[in-house]
Coordinates of C-alpha atoms in Angstrom, one line a residue:
M1 CA 34.7 34.1 34.7
I2 CA 36.0 33.2 30.7
R3 CA 37.4 29.9 32.2
Y4 CA 34.2 28.5 33.4
I5 CA 32.7 29.6 29.9
R6 CA 35.2 27.6 28.2
R7 CA 34.9 24.3 30.3
A8 CA 30.8 24.9 29.8
A9 CA 31.2 25.1 26.0
A10 CA 33.7 22.4 25.7
L11 CA 31.2 20.0 28.1
C12 CA 28.1 21.0 25.7
L13 CA 30.7 20.2 22.4
L14 CA 31.5 16.8 24.1
L15 CA 27.9 16.1 24.9
L16 CA 27.0 17.0 21.1
V17 CA 29.5 14.6 19.8
A18 CA 28.3 11.7 21.8
L19 CA 25.0 12.7 20.7
L20 CA 25.9 12.3 17.1
V21 CA 27.9 9.3 17.9
N22 CA 25.0 7.7 19.2
A23 CA 22.6 8.6 16.1
A24 CA 25.2 7.5 14.0
R25 CA 25.1 4.4 16.0
V26 CA 21.6 4.0 15.7
M27 CA 21.5 4.7 12.1
L28 CA 24.0 2.6 11.0
V29 CA 24.5 -0.3 13.4
E30 CA 21.0 -0.7 15.0
A31 CA 18.7 0.0 12.0
E32 CA 17.9 -3.5 10.9
E33 CA 17.6 -4.9 14.3
L34 CA 15.0 -1.9 15.3
D35 CA 13.4 -2.2 11.8
D36 CA 12.9 -6.0 12.6
N37 CA 11.5 -5.7 16.0
P38 CA 8.2 -6.6 16.4
A39 CA 7.1 -3.3 18.5
N40 CA 8.2 -1.2 15.4
R41 CA 5.1 -0.2 13.9
R42 CA 6.6 2.1 11.4
G43 CA 7.0 -0.7 9.1
A44 CA 3.1 -1.7 9.1
I45 CA 2.2 1.6 8.8
A46 CA 4.3 2.5 6.1
R47 CA 3.0 -0.8 4.5
W48 CA -0.4 0.3 4.6
A49 CA -0.5 4.0 4.0
E50 CA -1.1 3.6 0.7
P51 CA -3.4 1.6 -1.1
R52 CA -2.5 -1.8 -3.0
G53 CA -2.4 -2.7 -6.5
E54 CA -4.8 -4.2 -8.2
I55 CA -5.3 -7.9 -9.3
V56 CA -6.6 -8.1 -12.7
V57 CA -9.1 -10.9 -14.3
D58 CA -9.9 -10.3 -18.0
G59 CA -9.2 -6.4 -17.8
K60 CA -11.1 -6.0 -14.7
P61 CA -9.7 -5.8 -11.1
V62 CA -11.1 -7.9 -8.8
T63 CA -9.5 -6.0 -5.5
G64 CA -9.7 -2.8 -4.3
S65 CA -8.9 -0.7 -1.3
R66 CA -10.8 1.0 1.3
D67 CA -9.9 3.8 3.6
S68 CA -10.4 3.0 7.2
G69 CA -9.3 6.3 8.5
Q70 CA -7.2 4.1 11.2
Q71 CA -3.3 4.1 11.6
L72 CA -3.1 1.3 9.3
R73 CA -5.0 3.2 6.6
W74 CA -5.9 1.4 3.6
E75 CA -7.8 -2.3 3.6
R76 CA -8.3 -4.5 1.0
T77 CA -11.5 -5.0 -0.5
Y78 CA -12.5 -7.9 -3.1
R79 CA -15.2 -8.0 -6.1
R80 CA -17.0 -11.5 -5.9
G81 CA -14.4 -12.7 -3.1
P82 CA -15.4 -16.5 -2.7
L83 CA -15.1 -16.8 -6.6
Y84 CA -11.5 -15.8 -6.7
A85 CA -10.4 -16.2 -3.4
P86 CA -8.2 -19.3 -4.4
V87 CA -6.3 -17.1 -6.9
T88 CA -6.1 -14.1 -5.0
G89 CA -5.9 -15.3 -1.4
Y90 CA -6.0 -12.5 1.0
A91 CA -4.0 -9.4 2.4
S92 CA -4.8 -8.9 5.8
Q93 CA -3.2 -6.4 8.5
T94 CA -3.6 -9.0 10.9
Y95 CA -3.0 -12.4 9.4
G96 CA -0.5 -11.5 6.4
T97 CA -0.9 -12.5 2.6
T98 CA -1.5 -15.9 0.5
L99 CA -1.4 -16.8 -3.0
V100 CA -0.9 -14.1 -5.2
E101 CA -1.4 -11.5 -2.6
H102 CA 1.5 -13.1 -1.6
A103 CA 3.6 -14.2 -4.0
E104 CA 3.1 -10.6 -5.8
D105 CA 3.3 -8.8 -2.8
A106 CA 6.2 -6.6 -3.8
I107 CA 4.7 -5.3 -6.6
L108 CA 1.2 -5.3 -5.1
S109 CA 2.6 -2.9 -2.0
G110 CA 4.8 -0.6 -4.2
A111 CA 7.8 -2.2 -2.8
D112 CA 9.4 -3.6 -5.8
P113 CA 12.7 -1.5 -7.3
M114 CA 11.4 -2.2 -10.8
L115 CA 8.5 0.3 -9.8
A116 CA 10.8 3.2 -9.3
P117 CA 11.1 5.9 -11.9
L118 CA 14.8 5.7 -11.3
P119 CA 17.1 2.9 -10.4
L120 CA 18.0 3.4 -6.3
W121 CA 14.8 6.2 -6.6
N122 CA 13.2 4.8 -3.1
D123 CA 16.3 3.9 -1.5
L124 CA 17.3 7.4 -1.8
T125 CA 13.8 9.0 -0.7
R126 CA 13.3 6.1 1.7
G127 CA 9.6 5.6 0.1
R128 CA 7.8 3.3 -2.0
S129 CA 6.0 3.7 -5.2
P130 CA 2.5 3.3 -5.9
G131 CA 1.4 -0.1 -6.1
G132 CA 1.6 -2.0 -9.4
D133 CA -1.2 -4.3 -10.9
V134 CA -1.2 -8.2 -11.1
V135 CA -2.7 -8.8 -14.6
T136 CA -3.7 -12.9 -14.2
T137 CA -4.3 -15.4 -16.8
I138 CA -7.8 -16.6 -15.5
R139 CA -10.5 -16.1 -17.9
A140 CA -13.9 -15.2 -16.0
P141 CA -16.3 -17.2 -18.0
M142 CA -14.4 -20.6 -17.3
Q143 CA -13.9 -19.5 -13.5
E144 CA -17.8 -18.9 -13.2
A145 CA -18.5 -21.9 -15.0
A146 CA -16.3 -24.0 -12.5
Y147 CA -17.4 -22.4 -9.5
R148 CA -21.5 -22.8 -10.6
G149 CA -20.3 -26.6 -11.4
L150 CA -18.8 -27.6 -8.2
D151 CA -22.2 -25.5 -6.5
G152 CA -20.6 -25.6 -3.2
K153 CA -19.5 -29.3 -2.7
R154 CA -16.1 -30.0 -1.6
G155 CA -13.8 -30.2 -4.5
A156 CA -11.5 -28.3 -7.3
V157 CA -11.4 -27.6 -10.8
V158 CA -8.2 -26.5 -13.2
A159 CA -8.2 -25.7 -16.5
L160 CA -5.0 -25.0 -18.5
E161 CA -4.1 -24.0 -22.0
P162 CA -2.0 -27.3 -23.1
S163 CA 0.3 -25.1 -25.3
S164 CA 1.1 -22.3 -23.1
G165 CA 0.7 -23.4 -19.8
R166 CA -1.5 -20.6 -18.9
I167 CA -4.0 -21.2 -15.9
L168 CA -7.8 -20.7 -17.2
A169 CA -9.5 -21.8 -14.0
L170 CA -8.7 -22.5 -10.6
V171 CA -11.5 -23.1 -8.5
S172 CA -11.7 -24.6 -4.7
S173 CA -14.9 -25.3 -3.2
P174 CA -16.2 -24.1 -0.5
S175 CA -14.6 -20.9 -0.5
Y176 CA -14.8 -17.6 1.6
E177 CA -14.8 -14.1 1.7
P178 CA -11.3 -13.2 1.7
G179 CA -12.4 -9.9 2.8
V180 CA -13.5 -10.6 6.2
L181 CA -9.7 -10.6 6.9
S182 CA -8.9 -7.3 6.1
G183 CA -8.3 -4.6 8.5
T184 CA -7.9 -5.1 12.5
G185 CA -10.2 -5.6 15.5
P186 CA -12.2 -8.2 17.3
G187 CA -14.6 -8.8 13.6
V188 CA -11.5 -10.0 11.9
K189 CA -10.2 -12.3 14.6
D190 CA -13.6 -13.8 15.0
A191 CA -13.9 -14.4 11.4
W192 CA -10.5 -16.1 11.5
T193 CA -11.7 -18.5 14.3
R194 CA -14.8 -19.1 12.3
L195 CA -13.0 -20.1 9.0
T196 CA -9.9 -21.8 10.5
T197 CA -12.7 -24.1 12.7
S198 CA -14.7 -25.0 10.0
P199 CA -15.4 -28.7 9.2
N200 CA -15.5 -27.6 5.4
Q201 CA -12.2 -25.9 5.4
P202 CA -12.8 -23.4 2.9
M203 CA -9.4 -21.6 3.3
L204 CA -7.7 -24.7 1.8
N205 CA -6.8 -24.3 -1.5
R206 CA -7.8 -27.7 -2.9
A207 CA -6.8 -27.0 -6.6
L208 CA -3.3 -26.2 -5.4
R209 CA -2.3 -27.6 -1.8
Q210 CA -4.9 -30.6 -1.6
T211 CA -3.4 -34.0 -2.7
Y212 CA -6.0 -36.9 -3.4
P213 CA -5.8 -40.8 -4.7
P214 CA -6.0 -39.8 -8.2
G215 CA -7.7 -43.3 -8.9
S216 CA -8.4 -44.5 -12.8
T217 CA -7.4 -41.0 -13.9
F218 CA -3.6 -42.1 -13.3
K219 CA -4.2 -44.6 -15.8
I220 CA -3.2 -42.2 -18.6
V221 CA 0.3 -42.6 -17.1
T222 CA 0.4 -45.9 -17.0
A223 CA -0.8 -46.4 -20.5
A224 CA 1.8 -43.7 -21.5
A225 CA 4.5 -45.6 -19.3
A226 CA 3.6 -48.9 -21.1
L227 CA 3.8 -47.5 -24.7
D228 CA 7.3 -45.3 -24.3
A229 CA 8.7 -48.9 -22.7
G230 CA 7.3 -50.9 -25.6
V231 CA 5.2 -53.2 -23.3
V232 CA 2.5 -52.5 -25.4
R233 CA 3.2 -52.1 -29.2
D234 CA -0.3 -52.6 -30.4
V235 CA -3.3 -50.9 -28.5
D236 CA -5.6 -52.9 -30.0
A237 CA -3.8 -56.1 -29.2
P238 CA -5.0 -58.5 -26.3
T239 CA -2.9 -58.1 -23.1
D240 CA -2.9 -61.6 -21.7
T241 CA -4.3 -60.1 -18.3
P242 CA -6.6 -62.7 -16.4
D243 CA -9.8 -61.7 -14.6
P244 CA -10.0 -61.8 -11.7
F245 CA -6.7 -60.5 -11.2
V246 CA -4.7 -61.7 -8.2
L247 CA -2.2 -58.8 -7.1
P248 CA 1.5 -60.3 -7.0
G249 CA 2.8 -62.1 -4.0
T250 CA -0.6 -62.2 -2.2
R251 CA -4.0 -63.9 -2.5
Q252 CA -6.0 -60.6 -2.9
V253 CA -8.1 -60.2 -6.1
L254 CA -8.2 -56.7 -7.7
P255 CA -11.6 -56.3 -9.2
N256 CA -13.2 -54.5 -12.0
A257 CA -16.3 -52.7 -12.3
A258 CA -16.3 -52.9 -16.0
R259 CA -17.0 -56.2 -18.2
G260 CA -15.2 -57.9 -20.6
C261 CA -11.6 -56.9 -19.0
E262 CA -10.2 -60.3 -19.2
D263 CA -7.1 -60.1 -21.7
A264 CA -8.6 -56.8 -22.9
S265 CA -6.4 -54.4 -25.3
L266 CA -5.0 -51.4 -23.9
A267 CA -7.5 -49.2 -25.8
Y268 CA -10.7 -51.4 -24.4
A269 CA -9.0 -51.0 -20.5
L270 CA -9.1 -47.2 -21.0
Q271 CA -12.6 -46.9 -23.0
W272 CA -13.8 -48.9 -19.9
S273 CA -11.3 -48.6 -17.2
C274 CA -10.4 -51.7 -16.6
N275 CA -8.2 -52.1 -13.3
T276 CA -6.9 -55.4 -14.1
V277 CA -5.2 -54.7 -17.2
M278 CA -3.7 -51.5 -16.0
A279 CA -2.4 -52.8 -12.8
G280 CA -0.9 -55.8 -14.8
L281 CA 0.8 -53.1 -17.3
G282 CA 2.2 -51.1 -14.4
V283 CA 3.9 -54.6 -12.8
D284 CA 5.2 -55.0 -16.4
V285 CA 6.6 -51.9 -17.0
G286 CA 8.3 -52.2 -13.7
L287 CA 8.9 -50.1 -10.7
D288 CA 11.6 -47.8 -12.1
G289 CA 9.9 -47.6 -15.2
M290 CA 6.8 -46.2 -13.4
V291 CA 8.5 -44.1 -11.2
G292 CA 10.4 -42.8 -14.3
A293 CA 7.2 -42.2 -16.0
A294 CA 5.5 -40.5 -12.9
E295 CA 8.1 -38.0 -12.3
R296 CA 8.2 -37.0 -16.0
F297 CA 4.6 -36.0 -15.5
G298 CA 5.5 -34.0 -12.5
F299 CA 4.8 -36.3 -9.6
D300 CA 7.4 -36.0 -7.0
D301 CA 8.3 -32.2 -8.0
P302 CA 8.7 -30.2 -4.7
T303 CA 9.7 -27.0 -6.5
L304 CA 6.4 -26.5 -8.7
R305 CA 5.1 -23.0 -8.4
V306 CA 2.4 -20.8 -10.4
P307 CA 3.8 -18.6 -8.5
S308 CA 2.5 -19.7 -5.5
W309 CA 3.8 -23.1 -3.9
V310 CA 2.1 -25.9 -5.4
A311 CA 2.1 -29.2 -2.8
R312 CA 4.1 -32.1 -3.9
S313 CA 2.0 -35.2 -5.9
N314 CA 3.4 -38.4 -4.9
F315 CA 4.2 -41.6 -6.5
D316 CA 6.1 -43.9 -4.3
R317 CA 10.0 -45.0 -5.3
D318 CA 10.0 -48.1 -3.1
M319 CA 7.1 -50.6 -3.3
S320 CA 6.5 -54.4 -3.6
P321 CA 5.1 -55.8 -6.6
D322 CA 1.6 -56.0 -5.3
Q323 CA 2.0 -52.1 -4.1
L324 CA 3.0 -51.2 -7.6
A325 CA 0.1 -52.8 -9.4
L326 CA -2.1 -50.7 -7.3
S327 CA -0.4 -47.6 -7.5
S328 CA -0.5 -48.2 -11.0
I329 CA -4.3 -47.5 -11.0
G330 CA -3.6 -44.7 -8.9
Q331 CA -4.3 -46.2 -5.5
F332 CA -2.0 -47.1 -2.9
N333 CA 0.0 -44.2 -1.6
T334 CA -0.4 -42.5 -5.1
T335 CA -1.8 -38.8 -4.5
A336 CA -2.3 -36.0 -7.0
T337 CA -3.3 -32.1 -6.6
P338 CA -5.9 -31.3 -9.2
L339 CA -3.3 -29.2 -11.0
Q340 CA -1.0 -32.2 -11.5
M341 CA -3.7 -34.0 -12.8
A342 CA -4.5 -31.1 -15.4
M343 CA -0.8 -31.0 -16.4
V344 CA -1.4 -35.1 -17.2
A345 CA -4.3 -34.4 -19.7
A346 CA -2.3 -31.3 -21.1
A347 CA 0.5 -33.6 -21.7
V348 CA -1.9 -35.8 -23.8
A349 CA -3.3 -32.7 -25.7
N350 CA 0.3 -30.8 -26.2
T351 CA 1.8 -34.3 -28.1
G352 CA 3.7 -35.2 -25.0
E353 CA 5.0 -31.9 -23.5
I354 CA 4.3 -30.2 -20.5
A355 CA 4.2 -26.5 -20.6
Q356 CA 5.3 -24.8 -17.0
P357 CA 1.6 -23.8 -15.7
Y358 CA 1.6 -20.1 -14.4
L359 CA -1.2 -18.1 -12.9
V360 CA 0.4 -14.2 -13.4
D361 CA 0.6 -13.1 -17.1
R362 CA 2.4 -9.9 -16.0
T363 CA 2.8 -7.2 -13.9
T364 CA 2.5 -3.5 -14.7
T365 CA 3.1 -0.2 -12.9
D366 CA 0.0 1.8 -11.5
G367 CA 0.0 3.6 -15.1
G368 CA -0.1 0.5 -17.1
T369 CA 3.4 0.3 -18.0
T370 CA 4.7 -3.5 -18.3
V371 CA 7.1 -4.4 -15.1
D372 CA 7.7 -8.1 -16.1
R373 CA 6.0 -10.6 -18.1
T374 CA 5.9 -14.2 -17.7
P375 CA 7.4 -15.9 -20.8
R376 CA 6.4 -19.5 -21.9
R377 CA 8.4 -22.2 -20.7
G378 CA 8.7 -25.6 -21.2
Y379 CA 8.2 -27.9 -18.2
R380 CA 8.7 -31.9 -18.9
Q381 CA 8.5 -34.1 -21.9
A382 CA 6.2 -36.2 -20.1
M383 CA 6.0 -39.2 -23.2
N384 CA 7.1 -39.4 -27.0
P385 CA 4.9 -37.7 -29.4
S386 CA 3.6 -41.2 -31.1
T387 CA 2.4 -42.2 -27.4
A388 CA 0.7 -39.0 -27.0
L389 CA -1.1 -39.5 -30.4
Q390 CA -2.2 -42.8 -29.9
L391 CA -4.0 -41.8 -26.0
Q392 CA -5.4 -39.1 -27.8
R393 CA -7.4 -41.1 -29.9
M394 CA -8.0 -43.7 -26.9
M395 CA -9.6 -40.5 -24.5
V396 CA -11.7 -39.8 -27.5
K397 CA -13.1 -43.2 -27.8
A398 CA -13.7 -43.2 -23.8
V399 CA -15.6 -39.9 -24.3
E400 CA -17.5 -41.1 -27.5
E401 CA -18.4 -44.6 -26.5
G402 CA -17.0 -45.3 -23.1
T403 CA -17.1 -44.1 -19.6
G404 CA -16.6 -40.3 -20.4
T405 CA -19.6 -39.8 -22.4
N406 CA -20.9 -36.6 -20.3
A407 CA -18.4 -34.8 -21.5
A408 CA -19.1 -35.0 -25.0
I409 CA -19.1 -31.2 -26.9
P410 CA -21.0 -31.4 -30.3
G411 CA -19.0 -29.9 -33.0
A412 CA -15.9 -30.7 -30.9
R413 CA -13.0 -33.1 -30.3
V414 CA -13.2 -34.3 -26.6
G415 CA -10.8 -36.8 -24.7
G416 CA -11.2 -37.8 -21.2
K417 CA -10.8 -40.1 -18.7
T418 CA -12.7 -40.8 -15.5
G419 CA -11.4 -42.0 -12.1
T420 CA -13.5 -43.0 -8.7
A421 CA -10.8 -42.9 -5.8
Q422 CA -11.0 -45.2 -3.2
H423 CA -9.6 -43.6 0.2
G424 CA -9.9 -44.0 4.1
L425 CA -9.3 -46.9 6.4
G426 CA -9.8 -49.9 4.2
N427 CA -11.3 -48.0 1.7
T428 CA -14.6 -47.2 3.6
G429 CA -14.5 -43.6 3.1
T430 CA -16.8 -41.7 0.4
P431 CA -15.1 -42.0 -2.9
Y432 CA -13.7 -39.1 -4.9
A433 CA -15.0 -38.6 -8.3
W434 CA -12.1 -37.7 -11.1
F435 CA -12.4 -36.3 -14.3
I436 CA -9.4 -35.1 -16.7
A437 CA -9.9 -34.0 -20.2
W438 CA -8.9 -31.7 -22.8
A439 CA -11.0 -30.1 -26.1
Q440 CA -10.2 -29.2 -29.7
A441 CA -13.0 -27.3 -31.7
E442 CA -13.4 -28.4 -35.1
G443 CA -10.8 -26.7 -37.7
S444 CA -8.9 -25.8 -34.8
G445 CA -4.9 -26.6 -35.3
R446 CA -4.9 -27.7 -31.5
P447 CA -6.6 -28.2 -28.3
A448 CA -7.7 -25.5 -26.8
V449 CA -8.1 -26.3 -23.0
A450 CA -7.1 -29.4 -20.6
V451 CA -9.2 -29.8 -17.3
A452 CA -9.4 -31.6 -14.3
V453 CA -12.1 -32.1 -11.6
V454 CA -12.3 -33.6 -8.6
V455 CA -15.4 -33.7 -6.4
E456 CA -15.7 -34.9 -2.7
D457 CA -19.7 -35.2 -2.2
A458 CA -19.7 -36.6 1.3
E459 CA -23.7 -36.4 1.2
A460 CA -23.9 -38.5 -2.1
A461 CA -24.8 -42.6 -1.9
R462 CA -21.6 -44.4 -2.3
A463 CA -23.2 -46.3 -5.1
D464 CA -24.2 -43.2 -7.5
I465 CA -20.6 -41.8 -7.4
S466 CA -18.5 -41.7 -10.2
G467 CA -16.0 -39.7 -12.1
G468 CA -18.5 -39.8 -15.5
G469 CA -21.4 -38.9 -13.5
S470 CA -20.5 -36.5 -10.7
A471 CA -17.3 -34.5 -12.4
A472 CA -17.8 -35.3 -16.0
P473 CA -20.2 -32.7 -16.6
I474 CA -18.7 -29.9 -14.6
A475 CA -15.5 -30.5 -17.0
R476 CA -17.7 -30.5 -20.1
E477 CA -19.3 -27.1 -18.8
V478 CA -15.5 -25.3 -18.3
M479 CA -14.5 -26.7 -22.0
R480 CA -17.3 -25.4 -23.7
E481 CA -16.8 -21.8 -22.2
A482 CA -13.2 -22.2 -23.3
L483 CA -14.2 -23.4 -26.8
R484 CA -16.5 -20.7 -26.8
L485 CA -13.9 -17.9 -26.1
E486 CA -11.6 -19.2 -28.9
A487 CA -14.2 -19.2 -31.5
E488 CA -15.2 -15.4 -30.5
S489 CA -11.5 -14.6 -30.4
R490 CA -11.0 -15.9 -34.0
A491 CA -14.1 -14.1 -35.2
S492 CA -12.9 -10.8 -33.5
G493 CA -9.5 -11.1 -33.8
A494 CA -8.7 -10.3 -29.9
P495 CA -7.4 -12.9 -27.6
G496 CA -9.3 -15.8 -26.8
P497 CA -8.7 -18.3 -23.9
R498 CA -5.2 -17.1 -24.0
G499 CA -6.5 -13.7 -22.0
G500 CA -8.4 -11.0 -21.7
P501 CA -8.2 -7.6 -23.0
A502 CA -4.9 -6.0 -23.4
A503 CA -5.4 -3.3 -20.9
A504 CA -7.0 -3.6 -17.6
T505 CA -10.0 -1.1 -17.3
K506 CA -10.0 0.2 -13.5
P507 CA -11.1 2.9 -11.5
P508 CA -9.0 5.8 -10.2
R509 CA -6.9 4.7 -6.9
P510 CA -8.9 6.0 -3.8
V511 CA -7.8 8.7 -2.0
G512 CA -8.5 10.5 1.1
P513 CA -7.6 13.0 3.4
P514 CA -4.2 11.8 5.8
G515 CA -5.7 10.1 8.9
G516 CA -9.3 11.3 8.1
R517 CA -12.5 9.4 7.2
P518 CA -12.9 7.3 4.0
T519 CA -13.9 9.6 1.3
R520 CA -15.2 6.6 -1.3
E521 CA -14.7 3.1 -1.7
A522 CA -12.8 1.3 -5.0
T523 CA -15.3 -1.4 -4.7
P524 CA -18.9 -1.4 -4.2
E525 CA -18.7 -3.7 -1.1
A526 CA -16.8 -2.9 2.0
A527 CA -14.0 -5.4 3.5
R528 CA -16.5 -7.0 5.7
T529 CA -20.2 -6.7 4.2
H530 CA -19.9 -10.5 3.3
Q531 CA -20.0 -12.9 5.9
P532 CA -17.8 -16.4 5.4
A533 CA -19.8 -19.8 5.0
D534 CA -16.8 -21.6 6.9
L535 CA -13.0 -21.6 6.8
R536 CA -9.5 -23.2 7.3
G537 CA -6.2 -23.1 9.3
P538 CA -3.4 -20.6 8.9
P539 CA -1.8 -20.7 5.5
D540 CA 2.1 -21.7 5.7
D541 CA 3.0 -19.3 3.1
G542 CA 1.5 -16.3 5.3
V543 CA 3.4 -13.7 6.3
R544 CA 2.8 -11.3 9.0
G545 CA 1.7 -7.8 7.7

């Protein structure tokens, strides 16, 4: 009898050892594979088990969280979602994350090790810290002015602080309500279908992800190249440029919208936007010189992040002389994002240097302790300082007496450049209206803001579209807000256009019983109270949540 008991005990011991070996194999060998298995919902459940951290604008959160009472418990909500959607992006339990919600997901979700109270704490406890906050560089009054100015028209506005690279406004229009993509279920899928199939493409971030022919605003780059290369030594001297101007190697005549462009000086050509003079100067600088100048401004750079990725602006490296002439006035294959053209204006305002543009000022823990702060970094030296000073004077003349008078602000020094970009097969598309500019208050040591505006107004008559008429008034209102904020900061000693209050004031994190019904909302509106006007296709930086 004892013998049989011993055999049974030995068998049980063997089974126990096999069980322990198998458990060790699962935990040590197969753990990563099981974690990555799409059928494993534990990661998603853990990810949404706690509220996300907040995205903050001017000291106030523009995001929140709502207890859905579902398995994926906390859903994202947004305050004034369409206004800030080009900044925040969306955080969806069905479709992943985009823009700041994506770039700073580790902080917002609490997964970043820097949020832990002790090193390796989260690894040891296999938990997450409360989601941290992301404090942006956006100034609410400037964002609102840009949004009002576009008034639902297709287009974008980007405003930068030239000296630091801080992005003060980032608007893409038409926009959408990101909260309708939070959560799961048929309503979310219907919203996605509606938005991604809309012809107006409201989910397309036109400020960062759409490239346009920049038209005559690119003439600032060409002028900088001509001055730096010594092709032009006196901006007021005649340039010996005929009108009509025949594109090199062709019989095609390049027209001018302005008068008096024959043999016009560089200063006159920028003031009144003479195509012939600027095309001729581009050819004189040569392909290598123009490519180098464009790259110094940031064209052809696929690595730019703000921290979201930015579409590459293009200036071709292999062109015939006639193509180079057209590229030098922002046509042919030359394309640019609105952010890129704001960087062009900022380079002139900042005596030739471009500061690295950035959208996130700092990240903090849930309690407000700073985790990381974005430093000021140089990006490129676009031109010589003396060239920038000359371009400043010429851009001011264009606003005071030239094509950009609609951007003038009493009591401020404003420099600008208009552009009307042709596009489409045979240039038959409705032109894009462009305006780039910078503004400096009287008595201030440096410009407060540089701005780029592009407007796609498909409903306007072709003859009525111009950068000075359609885009310059929007830029003026954004710059006016920047100057007002700077004046208020000087009067109060608080930060001006550089940023809002030092610390974010936000409501307490929402709480609720595990798996229970919602007890309250973190924002006044629920995630699905807004219906989107329309939407774009799936973003290429999204991650499945």
